[in-house]
XYZ file of N, CA and C in Angstrom:
507
model
N 92.165 64.743 -10.174
C 92.485 66.150 -9.318
C 93.336 67.280 -9.791
N 93.479 67.775 -10.950
C 94.017 68.881 -11.381
C 94.598 70.322 -11.267
N 95.071 70.238 -9.852
C 95.369 71.750 -9.554
C 96.087 72.306 -10.897
N 95.490 73.792 -11.279
C 96.080 75.221 -11.911
C 97.688 75.778 -11.552
N 97.555 75.419 -10.055
C 98.011 76.253 -9.280
C 99.649 76.671 -9.247
N 99.208 74.240 -8.707
C 100.294 73.204 -8.784
C 100.888 73.307 -10.467
N 100.141 73.006 -11.423
C 100.009 72.891 -12.320
C 101.254 73.821 -13.019
N 100.781 75.600 -12.976
C 101.184 76.071 -13.294
C 103.028 76.659 -12.535
N 103.325 76.042 -11.114
C 104.526 75.956 -11.170
C 105.085 74.265 -10.899
N 104.894 73.555 -11.905
C 105.132 72.464 -12.241
C 105.765 71.499 -10.877
N 104.740 71.627 -10.361
C 104.720 70.898 -8.924
C 104.116 69.653 -9.295
N 104.211 68.007 -8.448
C 103.267 67.280 -8.858
C 102.628 66.830 -7.791
N 101.599 66.896 -7.580
C 101.229 66.155 -5.851
C 101.152 65.869 -5.084
N 102.306 64.123 -5.733
C 102.384 63.100 -5.121
C 103.591 63.673 -4.050
N 104.564 64.863 -4.720
C 105.761 65.475 -4.383
C 105.163 66.012 -3.167
N 104.302 66.732 -2.835
C 103.443 67.144 -2.002
C 103.726 66.379 -0.244
N 102.294 64.736 -1.113
C 101.985 64.398 -0.376
C 103.172 63.545 0.258
N 104.448 62.864 -0.379
C 105.506 62.261 -0.084
C 105.606 62.987 1.613
N 106.299 64.377 0.927
C 106.427 65.701 1.902
C 105.605 65.520 3.420
N 104.976 65.559 3.294
C 103.312 65.820 4.318
C 103.459 64.280 5.015
N 103.793 63.380 4.983
C 103.989 61.823 5.210
C 105.205 61.738 6.006
N 106.645 62.703 5.039
C 107.400 61.715 6.108
C 107.698 62.639 7.330
N 107.565 64.402 7.008
C 107.595 65.574 7.651
C 106.487 64.838 8.367
N 104.618 64.175 8.941
C 104.212 64.416 9.899
C 105.333 62.881 10.677
N 105.801 61.995 10.771
C 106.280 61.203 10.621
C 107.761 61.880 11.960
N 108.396 61.654 11.245
C 109.189 63.079 11.999
C 109.019 63.913 12.700
N 108.056 64.399 12.999
C 107.165 65.188 14.169
C 106.772 64.203 15.068
N 106.166 62.609 14.517
C 105.942 62.450 16.100
C 106.601 61.609 16.773
N 108.079 61.000 15.231
C 109.148 61.117 16.780
C 110.103 62.055 17.350
N 109.587 63.499 17.011
C 110.374 64.470 18.497
C 109.065 63.979 18.743
N 107.635 64.432 18.922
C 107.079 64.018 19.878
C 107.351 62.461 20.912
N 107.595 61.863 20.888
C 107.760 60.576 21.686
C 108.752 60.942 22.446
N 110.071 61.447 21.879
C 110.663 61.762 22.526
C 110.894 63.201 23.551
N 110.758 63.823 23.370
C 109.920 64.649 24.448
C 108.892 64.426 25.724
N 107.666 63.248 25.257
C 107.273 62.857 26.559
C 108.080 61.537 27.067
N 109.463 61.696 26.539
C 109.986 60.309 27.085
C 110.461 60.605 28.378
N 110.626 62.311 27.817
C 111.729 63.214 28.451
C 110.763 64.024 29.890
N 109.781 63.916 29.461
C 108.769 64.968 30.661
C 108.572 63.980 31.728
N 108.265 62.585 30.967
C 108.346 61.618 31.938
C 109.333 61.520 32.930
N 110.321 61.567 32.189
C 111.683 61.155 33.108
C 111.204 62.432 34.668
N 111.272 64.212 33.526
C 111.551 64.944 34.522
C 110.507 64.618 35.631
N 109.114 64.802 34.869
C 108.633 64.516 36.066
C 108.537 63.614 37.082
N 108.628 62.674 37.010
C 109.317 61.063 38.029
C 110.528 62.090 39.159
N 111.343 62.347 38.039
C 112.111 62.748 39.486
C 111.973 63.905 39.896
N 111.133 64.841 39.467
C 110.932 66.070 40.407
C 109.876 65.484 41.691
N 108.791 63.762 40.813
C 107.822 63.820 42.121
C 109.133 63.244 43.803
N 109.676 62.230 43.150
C 110.821 61.765 43.787
C 111.588 62.567 44.739
N 112.238 63.515 43.962
C 111.665 65.224 44.992
C 111.404 66.003 46.045
N 109.855 65.919 45.478
C 109.091 66.314 46.093
C 108.399 65.577 46.966
N 108.635 64.552 46.948
C 107.819 63.474 47.793
C 108.141 63.882 49.384
N 106.988 64.463 49.854
C 106.776 63.927 51.380
C 106.620 65.539 52.060
N 107.525 66.624 50.806
C 107.322 67.864 51.515
C 106.476 69.131 50.639
N 106.841 69.606 51.167
C 105.702 71.045 50.334
C 106.869 72.300 50.346
N 106.536 73.356 50.370
C 107.287 74.344 49.273
C 108.097 74.610 51.126
N 107.384 75.099 51.899
C 107.687 75.499 53.937
C 108.602 74.559 53.894
N 108.986 73.401 53.875
C 109.745 72.235 54.727
C 111.035 72.241 53.939
N 109.965 71.959 52.127
C 111.423 72.549 50.929
C 112.832 73.458 51.418
N 111.885 74.982 51.692
C 112.729 75.691 51.820
C 113.600 75.996 53.099
N 113.090 75.142 54.393
C 113.677 74.896 55.819
C 114.914 74.226 55.395
N 114.197 72.864 54.302
C 115.913 71.721 54.516
C 116.549 72.527 53.749
N 116.674 74.065 52.148
C 117.857 74.105 51.955
C 118.790 74.954 53.250
N 117.774 75.937 53.544
C 118.240 76.786 54.033
C 119.368 76.258 55.937
N 118.867 75.076 56.061
C 119.285 74.180 56.996
C 120.814 74.111 56.230
N 120.778 73.117 55.156
C 121.738 72.568 54.652
C 123.119 73.963 53.919
N 121.879 75.034 54.121
C 123.540 75.972 53.063
C 123.833 76.781 55.370
N 123.315 76.725 55.581
C 123.691 77.172 57.151
C 124.829 75.827 57.708
N 124.548 74.144 57.547
C 125.922 73.313 57.382
C 127.087 73.985 56.679
N 126.721 74.665 55.502
C 127.834 74.438 54.730
C 128.890 75.807 55.318
N 127.831 76.659 55.770
C 128.949 77.836 56.590
C 129.658 76.549 57.652
N 128.532 76.023 58.279
C 129.586 75.971 59.485
C 130.913 74.685 58.567
N 130.289 74.001 57.658
C 132.190 73.335 57.734
C 132.507 74.138 56.591
N 132.671 75.205 56.462
C 133.319 77.011 55.849
C 134.634 77.339 57.364
N 133.793 76.989 58.096
C 134.449 77.727 59.338
C 134.978 76.756 59.473
N 134.568 75.457 59.622
C 135.501 75.183 60.114
C 137.250 74.025 59.631
N 136.847 74.543 57.765
C 137.764 74.186 57.088
C 139.040 75.032 57.530
N 138.846 76.605 57.374
C 139.143 77.215 57.876
C 140.400 77.989 59.174
N 139.514 76.654 60.362
C 140.159 77.259 61.789
C 141.191 75.884 60.997
N 140.980 75.109 60.629
C 141.920 73.171 59.860
C 142.626 74.100 59.730
N 142.637 74.824 58.384
C 144.165 75.850 57.618
C 145.177 75.704 58.394
N 144.678 76.717 59.599
C 144.619 78.254 59.830
C 146.269 76.976 61.354
N 145.142 76.097 61.365
C 146.037 74.597 62.437
C 147.219 74.310 61.837
N 147.133 73.440 60.596
C 148.183 73.184 59.786
C 148.857 74.279 59.902
N 148.582 75.396 59.255
C 150.125 76.464 59.350
C 150.847 76.372 60.337
N 149.813 76.856 61.483
C 150.331 76.937 62.804
C 151.570 75.645 63.258
N 150.277 74.705 63.100
C 151.751 73.267 63.232
C 153.107 73.265 62.050
N 152.813 73.783 61.523
C 154.016 73.563 60.267
C 155.071 74.437 60.936
N 154.262 75.985 61.303
C 155.937 76.782 61.861
C 156.137 75.979 63.092
N 155.541 74.908 63.341
C 155.930 74.877 64.737
C 157.128 73.874 64.819
N 156.694 73.456 63.291
C 157.285 71.834 63.510
C 158.892 71.910 62.795
N 158.692 73.597 62.143
C 159.971 73.678 60.786
C 161.078 73.719 61.981
N 161.110 73.859 63.100
C 162.483 73.624 63.971
C 162.208 72.354 64.676
N 161.739 70.954 64.581
C 161.689 70.068 65.242
C 162.884 69.370 63.793
N 164.061 68.175 65.076
C 164.197 67.823 64.727
C 163.598 66.266 64.074
N 164.229 66.774 63.040
C 163.413 66.362 62.076
C 163.682 65.440 60.914
N 165.147 64.952 61.145
C 166.309 64.086 60.217
C 167.529 63.631 61.559
N 167.637 62.518 61.197
C 168.865 61.458 62.498
C 169.834 60.449 61.633
N 170.669 60.772 61.985
C 171.560 59.068 61.565
C 171.903 59.032 62.523
N 172.970 57.298 62.631
C 173.332 57.253 63.318
C 174.473 56.323 63.401
N 176.477 56.341 63.455
C 176.231 55.002 63.327
C 177.562 54.245 65.108
N 176.706 53.408 64.337
C 177.932 52.763 65.339
C 178.851 52.699 65.442
N 180.520 52.323 66.446
C 181.437 51.410 66.458
C 182.088 51.445 67.784
N 182.944 50.640 66.608
C 184.439 50.147 68.046
C 185.389 51.029 68.555
N 184.886 52.327 69.662
C 185.753 53.157 69.771
C 187.479 52.892 70.763
N 187.811 51.554 71.158
C 188.603 52.184 71.711
C 189.023 50.499 70.955
N 188.843 49.532 69.887
C 189.380 48.582 70.004
C 189.693 47.233 70.796
N 189.053 47.858 72.175
C 189.625 47.079 73.122
C 188.273 45.792 73.132
N 186.274 46.221 72.806
C 185.722 45.783 73.919
C 185.327 46.018 72.077
N 184.426 44.578 72.144
C 183.373 44.314 71.188
C 182.246 44.584 70.968
N 181.413 44.199 70.137
C 180.524 44.977 69.725
C 179.037 45.819 69.685
N 180.250 46.559 69.609
C 179.916 48.471 68.714
C 179.111 48.807 69.837
N 179.760 49.544 71.089
C 178.540 49.964 71.874
C 178.641 51.379 72.175
N 179.821 52.020 71.061
C 179.478 53.616 71.065
C 179.151 53.838 69.761
N 179.007 54.887 69.649
C 177.602 55.442 69.000
C 177.817 57.776 68.537
N 177.283 57.466 66.976
C 177.395 59.135 66.912
C 176.045 59.351 66.101
N 175.210 59.539 66.924
C 173.697 60.062 66.499
C 174.221 61.380 66.350
N 173.467 61.752 64.533
C 173.342 63.054 64.689
C 171.622 63.572 64.923
N 170.802 64.546 65.229
C 169.822 65.218 65.310
C 169.733 66.306 64.478
N 168.875 66.262 63.721
C 168.429 67.620 62.849
C 167.283 68.507 62.652
N 167.312 69.854 61.413
C 166.016 70.026 62.031
C 165.604 70.270 60.296
N 164.729 70.263 59.450
C 164.776 71.141 58.347
C 165.767 71.608 57.743
N 166.342 72.774 57.980
C 167.957 73.513 57.464
C 169.054 72.671 58.113
N 168.970 71.767 58.483
C 169.982 70.788 58.559
C 170.485 71.156 60.636
N 170.303 71.983 60.722
C 170.165 72.896 62.067
C 170.527 71.889 63.498
N 170.880 71.373 63.957
C 170.847 70.604 65.279
C 172.117 70.087 66.207
N 172.691 68.999 66.789
C 173.350 68.048 66.892
C 174.047 66.853 66.395
N 175.279 66.409 67.211
C 176.089 65.408 67.364
C 175.926 64.875 68.804
N 175.619 63.396 68.703
C 175.750 62.821 69.800
C 177.120 62.157 69.673
N 177.681 62.531 71.197
C 178.850 61.366 70.543
C 179.413 60.096 71.602
N 178.711 58.762 71.671
C 178.857 58.369 73.302
C 180.192 57.179 73.104
N 181.020 57.652 73.720
C 182.051 56.747 72.991
C 182.253 55.527 74.927
N 182.289 53.950 74.360
C 182.367 53.320 75.911
C 183.558 52.485 75.550
N 183.772 52.600 77.158
C 185.331 51.880 76.530
C 185.118 50.942 78.516
N 185.902 49.970 78.508
C 185.951 49.784 80.142
C 185.984 50.660 81.181
N 186.725 51.999 81.074
C 186.840 52.838 82.608
C 185.238 53.499 82.274
N 184.927 53.790 81.638
C 183.492 54.341 81.751
C 182.368 55.432 80.556
N 182.606 55.643 79.993
C 181.330 56.343 78.773
C 181.396 57.427 79.305
N 181.924 58.120 77.709
C 182.304 59.352 77.640
C 181.042 59.650 76.439
N 180.190 61.238 76.912
C 179.765 61.490 76.086
C 179.877 63.262 75.549
N 180.263 63.593 74.649
C 179.956 65.246 73.776
C 179.117 65.679 72.519
N 178.637 66.417 72.989
C 177.086 66.954 72.547
C 178.469 68.358 71.406
N 178.210 68.004 70.440
C 178.728 69.248 68.965
C 177.467 69.780 67.987
N 177.126 70.906 68.107
C 176.407 71.967 67.871
C 176.593 71.973 65.762
N 175.325 71.470 65.280
C 175.464 71.582 63.809
C 174.527 72.905 63.294
N 175.172 73.520 62.469
C 174.400 74.666 62.067
C 174.596 74.952 60.330
N 173.263 74.081 59.929
C 173.043 74.262 58.047
C 173.415 73.237 57.709
N 174.028 72.622 58.252
C 174.761 71.253 57.871
C 176.818 70.665 57.994
N 176.834 71.974 59.120
C 178.121 72.601 59.142
C 178.017 72.471 60.739
N 179.984 72.029 60.911
C 180.066 71.941 61.522
C 181.118 73.279 62.683
N 182.002 73.565 63.859
C 182.527 74.841 63.606
C 183.513 74.164 64.799
N 183.774 72.693 65.182
C 183.886 72.022 65.426
C 184.276 71.276 64.777
N 186.234 70.491 64.606
C 186.625 68.897 63.729
C 185.712 67.851 64.254
N 184.685 67.111 63.546
C 184.465 65.953 63.702
C 184.821 64.653 63.153
N 184.830 63.866 63.756
C 185.812 62.617 64.228
C 184.815 61.979 62.332
N 185.391 60.838 62.212
C 185.405 60.036 61.093
C 183.558 59.046 61.432
N 183.384 58.836 62.468
C 182.481 57.961 63.232
C 181.232 59.188 62.989
N 181.125 60.285 62.814
C 180.286 62.222 63.528
C 180.244 62.863 62.285
N 181.206 62.480 61.233
C 180.751 62.818 60.066
C 179.767 61.894 59.103
N 179.952 60.952 59.455
C 178.985 59.695 58.200
C 178.005 59.640 58.900
N 177.460 60.052 60.766
C 176.040 60.289 60.881
C 175.623 61.397 60.470
N 176.425 62.101 60.674
C 175.641 63.655 59.833
C 175.188 63.058 58.577
N 176.256 62.994 57.459
C 175.673 62.371 56.040
C 174.914 61.329 55.813
N 174.752 60.714 57.062
C 173.380 60.208 57.409
C 172.128 60.231 57.085
N 172.526 61.729 57.487
C 171.057 62.200 58.603
C 170.480 63.540 57.709
N 171.666 64.021 56.874
C 171.085 65.603 56.059
C 170.746 64.447 55.094
N 171.044 62.780 54.462
C 170.793 63.053 53.034
C 169.207 61.582 52.870
N 169.111 61.186 54.222
C 167.759 60.384 54.550
C 166.974 60.419 54.601
N 165.773 59.981 54.436
C 164.175 61.144 54.407
C 163.936 60.826 55.364
N 163.099 62.281 55.821
C 162.264 62.814 57.219
C 161.753 61.769 57.575
N 161.747 62.120 58.862
C 161.764 61.326 59.629
C 160.026 61.208 59.118
């Protein structure tokens, strides 16, 4: 069977047959792929809608949105509370340094101590308790931004350095 049109164009009918056969195979593969995707989508939809009609689904979605609004309000309040706590704790004691020593070299056990208590700006106090046979003498010196306006003893200066350069409590 010869075709005058194909003969004028110079096309062999076998090439057309092969082209059509390849096209059918490609279309069949695409059809199988689409069918599998459709089945997966249908199963997902069926499991999503199981036991619910449109009204119940809408109520469920609205309930979830109202829960999300409540959570957003709680988060906003928590952020405000954290900022307030941070503001309050800025000037609380956050650093400390202690040095134990023997004040008068007459008693063993290093019963005397210098204790530095500072906030985040290195402002606070140094307490020095000197223990002797006659009694215990306690002194407090004010620290502003890591500096004292009163001369510090060696132990007090060491306690201050330990507090300033130590990790936060």
